[in-house]
Every structure is written in structure tokens, then in C-alpha cells.
Amino acid sequence: MQPTIDPGTELIVHCTDDVARGDVIVYLYLDQVVVHRLIGVRRGWLLTRGDAHVIPDAPIVDPDIIMGRVETMRRGDSYDLVPPAPVSIARVLAFWFVSLAGLAGVEGVRVALRCLRAIRVAIGRRN
């Protein structure tokens, strides 16, 4: 979740599956704990993205993998709320492209993500 949350940062997580767009959530993916921001909620699936990335993650179709949402993060001697996500035109365009594809369902999202990754490779970007 860099640049917002550095690796090893102590987090206070509220264990819940009641999450909303903009929340930083904690979930399990391939036996790994992932901390990413929830950027989209549709009937039947959720869309997340790390704050350092432009392209969203694969959709979450199983809400049971959600462990909770980050309430605060440690900064020095205090705990602060998680700052809002970075904003860029590329991030907004990627989100809307995937969201529009999502009108066709989860498979539409997967196709859109493959397209965005192919474009990223073609122009030599890593995120």
C-alpha cells in the first residue's frame, strides 16, 4: 500500500465484512494477507487496488476472504486515520474502464484487466 502505508506499519484492523468504497481492507489472497483500498462495489464482487498501482486487482468474488478494514495506522507515537487514495488521471481512467466492463459481469472485468495489463506492457509501465 505504499506510498500510503509502508511495509511493517502497525495497523488497527476492525474485523468485519461491512466495507465500503474508499476503505482500506484486509483480505486473504492465495494464502497471503493483502492490504488494499476498496475502489468499487458491485452486486456479487468487489474491486481493490494498491495505492501505488494504476490498474485494479482481480475482482473479489468471495466476500468470505475479507478479514476487516483498517481503522488507523501507527505514525511515530500516535495512530492516524489512513489518508485518502492518491489521484491521477490514469487511475481514474483505469477505474472507469474496468467499471464499464463490469456491466457485463465479473468476466468483463477480467477481460478489461487483461487489456489494461497488455497496454501497460506495451508502453513499458510497471503499475
PDB file of C-alpha atoms in Angstrom:
ATOM      1  CA  MET A   1       0.000   0.000   0.000  1.00  0.00           C
ATOM      2  CA  GLN A   2       2.915   2.310  -0.466  1.00  0.00           C
ATOM      3  CA  PRO A   3       3.105   5.256  -0.582  1.00  0.00           C
ATOM      4  CA  THR A   4       0.206   5.454   1.893  1.00  0.00           C
ATOM      5  CA  ILE A   5       1.215   2.601   4.199  1.00  0.00           C
ATOM      6  CA  ASP A   6       4.812   1.397   4.389  1.00  0.00           C
ATOM      7  CA  PRO A   7       5.553  -2.313   4.834  1.00  0.00           C
ATOM      8  CA  GLY A   8       5.717  -3.215   8.520  1.00  0.00           C
ATOM      9  CA  THR A   9       3.463  -0.360   9.624  1.00  0.00           C
ATOM     10  CA  GLU A  10       1.334  -1.292  12.620  1.00  0.00           C
ATOM     11  CA  LEU A  11      -2.362  -1.231  11.722  1.00  0.00           C
ATOM     12  CA  ILE A  12      -5.511  -1.350  13.804  1.00  0.00           C
ATOM     13  CA  VAL A  13      -7.995  -3.503  11.884  1.00  0.00           C
ATOM     14  CA  HIS A  14     -11.706  -3.727  12.633  1.00  0.00           C
ATOM     15  CA  CYS A  15     -12.715  -7.328  11.884  1.00  0.00           C
ATOM     16  CA  THR A  16     -15.816  -7.006   9.715  1.00  0.00           C
ATOM     17  CA  ASP A  17     -17.140  -7.716   6.268  1.00  0.00           C
ATOM     18  CA  ASP A  18     -19.055  -4.420   6.326  1.00  0.00           C
ATOM     19  CA  VAL A  19     -16.788  -2.448   3.997  1.00  0.00           C
ATOM     20  CA  ALA A  20     -17.404   0.490   1.694  1.00  0.00           C
ATOM     21  CA  ARG A  21     -15.737   2.166  -1.258  1.00  0.00           C
ATOM     22  CA  GLY A  22     -12.653   4.065  -0.104  1.00  0.00           C
ATOM     23  CA  ASP A  23     -11.952   1.779   2.863  1.00  0.00           C
ATOM     24  CA  VAL A  24      -8.558   0.141   3.134  1.00  0.00           C
ATOM     25  CA  ILE A  25      -9.385  -3.517   3.600  1.00  0.00           C
ATOM     26  CA  VAL A  26      -7.502  -6.602   4.690  1.00  0.00           C
ATOM     27  CA  TYR A  27      -8.185  -9.855   2.860  1.00  0.00           C
ATOM     28  CA  LEU A  28      -6.643 -13.212   2.047  1.00  0.00           C
ATOM     29  CA  TYR A  29      -5.452 -13.910  -1.492  1.00  0.00           C
ATOM     30  CA  LEU A  30      -3.542 -17.110  -2.316  1.00  0.00           C
ATOM     31  CA  ASP A  31      -2.753 -17.622   1.384  1.00  0.00           C
ATOM     32  CA  GLN A  32      -1.290 -14.111   1.662  1.00  0.00           C
ATOM     33  CA  VAL A  33      -2.659 -11.212   3.683  1.00  0.00           C
ATOM     34  CA  VAL A  34      -3.337  -8.254   1.369  1.00  0.00           C
ATOM     35  CA  VAL A  35      -3.977  -4.653   2.411  1.00  0.00           C
ATOM     36  CA  HIS A  36      -5.507  -2.688  -0.470  1.00  0.00           C
ATOM     37  CA  ARG A  37      -8.050   0.047  -0.958  1.00  0.00           C
ATOM     38  CA  LEU A  38     -11.607  -0.874  -1.943  1.00  0.00           C
ATOM     39  CA  ILE A  39     -12.372   1.161  -5.052  1.00  0.00           C
ATOM     40  CA  GLY A  40     -15.580  -0.418  -6.312  1.00  0.00           C
ATOM     41  CA  VAL A  41     -18.524  -2.392  -5.002  1.00  0.00           C
ATOM     42  CA  ARG A  42     -20.895  -4.168  -7.350  1.00  0.00           C
ATOM     43  CA  ARG A  43     -23.510  -6.794  -6.766  1.00  0.00           C
ATOM     44  CA  GLY A  44     -21.546 -10.010  -6.421  1.00  0.00           C
ATOM     45  CA  TRP A  45     -17.990  -8.629  -6.490  1.00  0.00           C
ATOM     46  CA  LEU A  46     -15.572  -6.037  -5.091  1.00  0.00           C
ATOM     47  CA  LEU A  47     -12.704  -4.208  -6.775  1.00  0.00           C
ATOM     48  CA  THR A  48      -9.492  -3.252  -4.962  1.00  0.00           C
ATOM     49  CA  ARG A  49      -6.224  -1.559  -5.844  1.00  0.00           C
ATOM     50  CA  GLY A  50      -2.993  -0.801  -4.036  1.00  0.00           C
ATOM     51  CA  ASP A  51      -2.297   2.922  -3.747  1.00  0.00           C
ATOM     52  CA  ALA A  52       0.923   2.587  -5.764  1.00  0.00           C
ATOM     53  CA  HIS A  53      -0.891   0.974  -8.700  1.00  0.00           C
ATOM     54  CA  VAL A  54      -2.942   2.319 -11.574  1.00  0.00           C
ATOM     55  CA  ILE A  55      -4.559  -0.966 -12.607  1.00  0.00           C
ATOM     56  CA  PRO A  56      -7.044  -2.537 -10.175  1.00  0.00           C
ATOM     57  CA  ASP A  57      -6.631  -6.043  -8.763  1.00  0.00           C
ATOM     58  CA  ALA A  58      -8.636  -9.043  -9.898  1.00  0.00           C
ATOM     59  CA  PRO A  59     -12.205  -8.784  -8.574  1.00  0.00           C
ATOM     60  CA  ILE A  60     -13.040 -10.322  -5.221  1.00  0.00           C
ATOM     61  CA  VAL A  61     -15.993 -12.618  -5.762  1.00  0.00           C
ATOM     62  CA  ASP A  62     -15.876 -14.383  -2.384  1.00  0.00           C
ATOM     63  CA  PRO A  63     -16.663 -11.917   0.430  1.00  0.00           C
ATOM     64  CA  ASP A  64     -15.578 -14.536   2.976  1.00  0.00           C
ATOM     65  CA  ILE A  65     -11.915 -13.717   2.248  1.00  0.00           C
ATOM     66  CA  ILE A  66     -12.347 -10.224   3.726  1.00  0.00           C
ATOM     67  CA  MET A  67     -10.866 -10.051   7.219  1.00  0.00           C
ATOM     68  CA  GLY A  68     -11.687  -6.425   8.003  1.00  0.00           C
ATOM     69  CA  ARG A  69     -10.942  -2.776   7.332  1.00  0.00           C
ATOM     70  CA  VAL A  70      -8.046  -0.686   8.542  1.00  0.00           C
ATOM     71  CA  GLU A  71      -9.224   1.824  11.130  1.00  0.00           C
ATOM     72  CA  THR A  72      -5.927   3.541  11.953  1.00  0.00           C
ATOM     73  CA  MET A  73      -2.216   3.239  11.270  1.00  0.00           C
ATOM     74  CA  ARG A  74       0.724   3.967  13.526  1.00  0.00           C
ATOM     75  CA  ARG A  75       2.825   7.016  12.732  1.00  0.00           C
ATOM     76  CA  GLY A  76       5.513   7.595  15.306  1.00  0.00           C
ATOM     77  CA  ASP A  77       3.910   7.666  18.755  1.00  0.00           C
ATOM     78  CA  SER A  78       0.327   8.124  17.547  1.00  0.00           C
ATOM     79  CA  TYR A  79      -2.311   6.414  15.454  1.00  0.00           C
ATOM     80  CA  ASP A  80      -3.753   8.283  12.488  1.00  0.00           C
ATOM     81  CA  LEU A  81      -6.560   7.642  10.045  1.00  0.00           C
ATOM     82  CA  VAL A  82      -5.475   6.303   6.678  1.00  0.00           C
ATOM     83  CA  PRO A  83      -5.129   9.188   4.208  1.00  0.00           C
ATOM     84  CA  PRO A  84      -7.243   9.200   1.038  1.00  0.00           C
ATOM     85  CA  ALA A  85      -6.013   7.455  -2.094  1.00  0.00           C
ATOM     86  CA  PRO A  86      -3.712   9.279  -4.491  1.00  0.00           C
ATOM     87  CA  VAL A  87      -5.483  10.761  -7.512  1.00  0.00           C
ATOM     88  CA  SER A  88      -4.320  10.725 -11.113  1.00  0.00           C
ATOM     89  CA  ILE A  89      -5.972  10.776 -14.497  1.00  0.00           C
ATOM     90  CA  ALA A  90      -4.544   7.328 -15.286  1.00  0.00           C
ATOM     91  CA  ARG A  91      -6.051   5.872 -12.096  1.00  0.00           C
ATOM     92  CA  VAL A  92      -9.462   7.430 -12.823  1.00  0.00           C
ATOM     93  CA  LEU A  93      -9.464   6.225 -16.442  1.00  0.00           C
ATOM     94  CA  ALA A  94      -8.428   2.684 -15.443  1.00  0.00           C
ATOM     95  CA  PHE A  95     -11.182   2.567 -12.831  1.00  0.00           C
ATOM     96  CA  TRP A  96     -13.886   3.747 -15.239  1.00  0.00           C
ATOM     97  CA  PHE A  97     -12.729   1.395 -17.993  1.00  0.00           C
ATOM     98  CA  VAL A  98     -12.915  -1.582 -15.622  1.00  0.00           C
ATOM     99  CA  SER A  99     -16.209  -0.366 -14.126  1.00  0.00           C
ATOM    100  CA  LEU A 100     -17.839  -0.074 -17.544  1.00  0.00           C
ATOM    101  CA  ALA A 101     -16.595  -3.541 -18.445  1.00  0.00           C
ATOM    102  CA  GLY A 102     -18.099  -4.689 -15.160  1.00  0.00           C
ATOM    103  CA  LEU A 103     -21.553  -4.024 -16.558  1.00  0.00           C
ATOM    104  CA  ALA A 104     -21.009  -7.312 -18.400  1.00  0.00           C
ATOM    105  CA  GLY A 105     -20.220  -9.013 -15.089  1.00  0.00           C
ATOM    106  CA  VAL A 106     -17.056 -10.332 -13.476  1.00  0.00           C
ATOM    107  CA  GLU A 107     -15.800 -11.832 -16.737  1.00  0.00           C
ATOM    108  CA  GLY A 108     -15.997  -8.380 -18.330  1.00  0.00           C
ATOM    109  CA  VAL A 109     -13.820  -7.040 -15.518  1.00  0.00           C
ATOM    110  CA  ARG A 110     -11.273  -9.808 -16.068  1.00  0.00           C
ATOM    111  CA  VAL A 111     -11.102  -9.038 -19.803  1.00  0.00           C
ATOM    112  CA  ALA A 112     -10.689  -5.311 -19.104  1.00  0.00           C
ATOM    113  CA  LEU A 113      -7.869  -6.008 -16.638  1.00  0.00           C
ATOM    114  CA  ARG A 114      -6.066  -8.184 -19.200  1.00  0.00           C
ATOM    115  CA  CYS A 115      -6.393  -5.349 -21.737  1.00  0.00           C
ATOM    116  CA  LEU A 116      -5.007  -2.784 -19.307  1.00  0.00           C
ATOM    117  CA  ARG A 117      -2.074  -5.043 -18.401  1.00  0.00           C
ATOM    118  CA  ALA A 118      -1.294  -5.565 -22.081  1.00  0.00           C
ATOM    119  CA  ILE A 119      -1.342  -1.805 -22.643  1.00  0.00           C
ATOM    120  CA  ARG A 120       0.932  -1.319 -19.626  1.00  0.00           C
ATOM    121  CA  VAL A 121       3.426  -3.826 -21.030  1.00  0.00           C
ATOM    122  CA  ALA A 122       3.244  -2.225 -24.472  1.00  0.00           C
ATOM    123  CA  ILE A 123       4.132   1.204 -23.108  1.00  0.00           C
ATOM    124  CA  GLY A 124       6.675  -0.134 -20.624  1.00  0.00           C
ATOM    125  CA  ARG A 125       4.986   0.727 -17.339  1.00  0.00           C
ATOM    126  CA  ARG A 126       5.153  -1.452 -14.240  1.00  0.00           C
ATOM    127  CA  ASN A 127       1.967  -0.381 -12.395  1.00  0.00           C
TER     128      ASN A 127
END
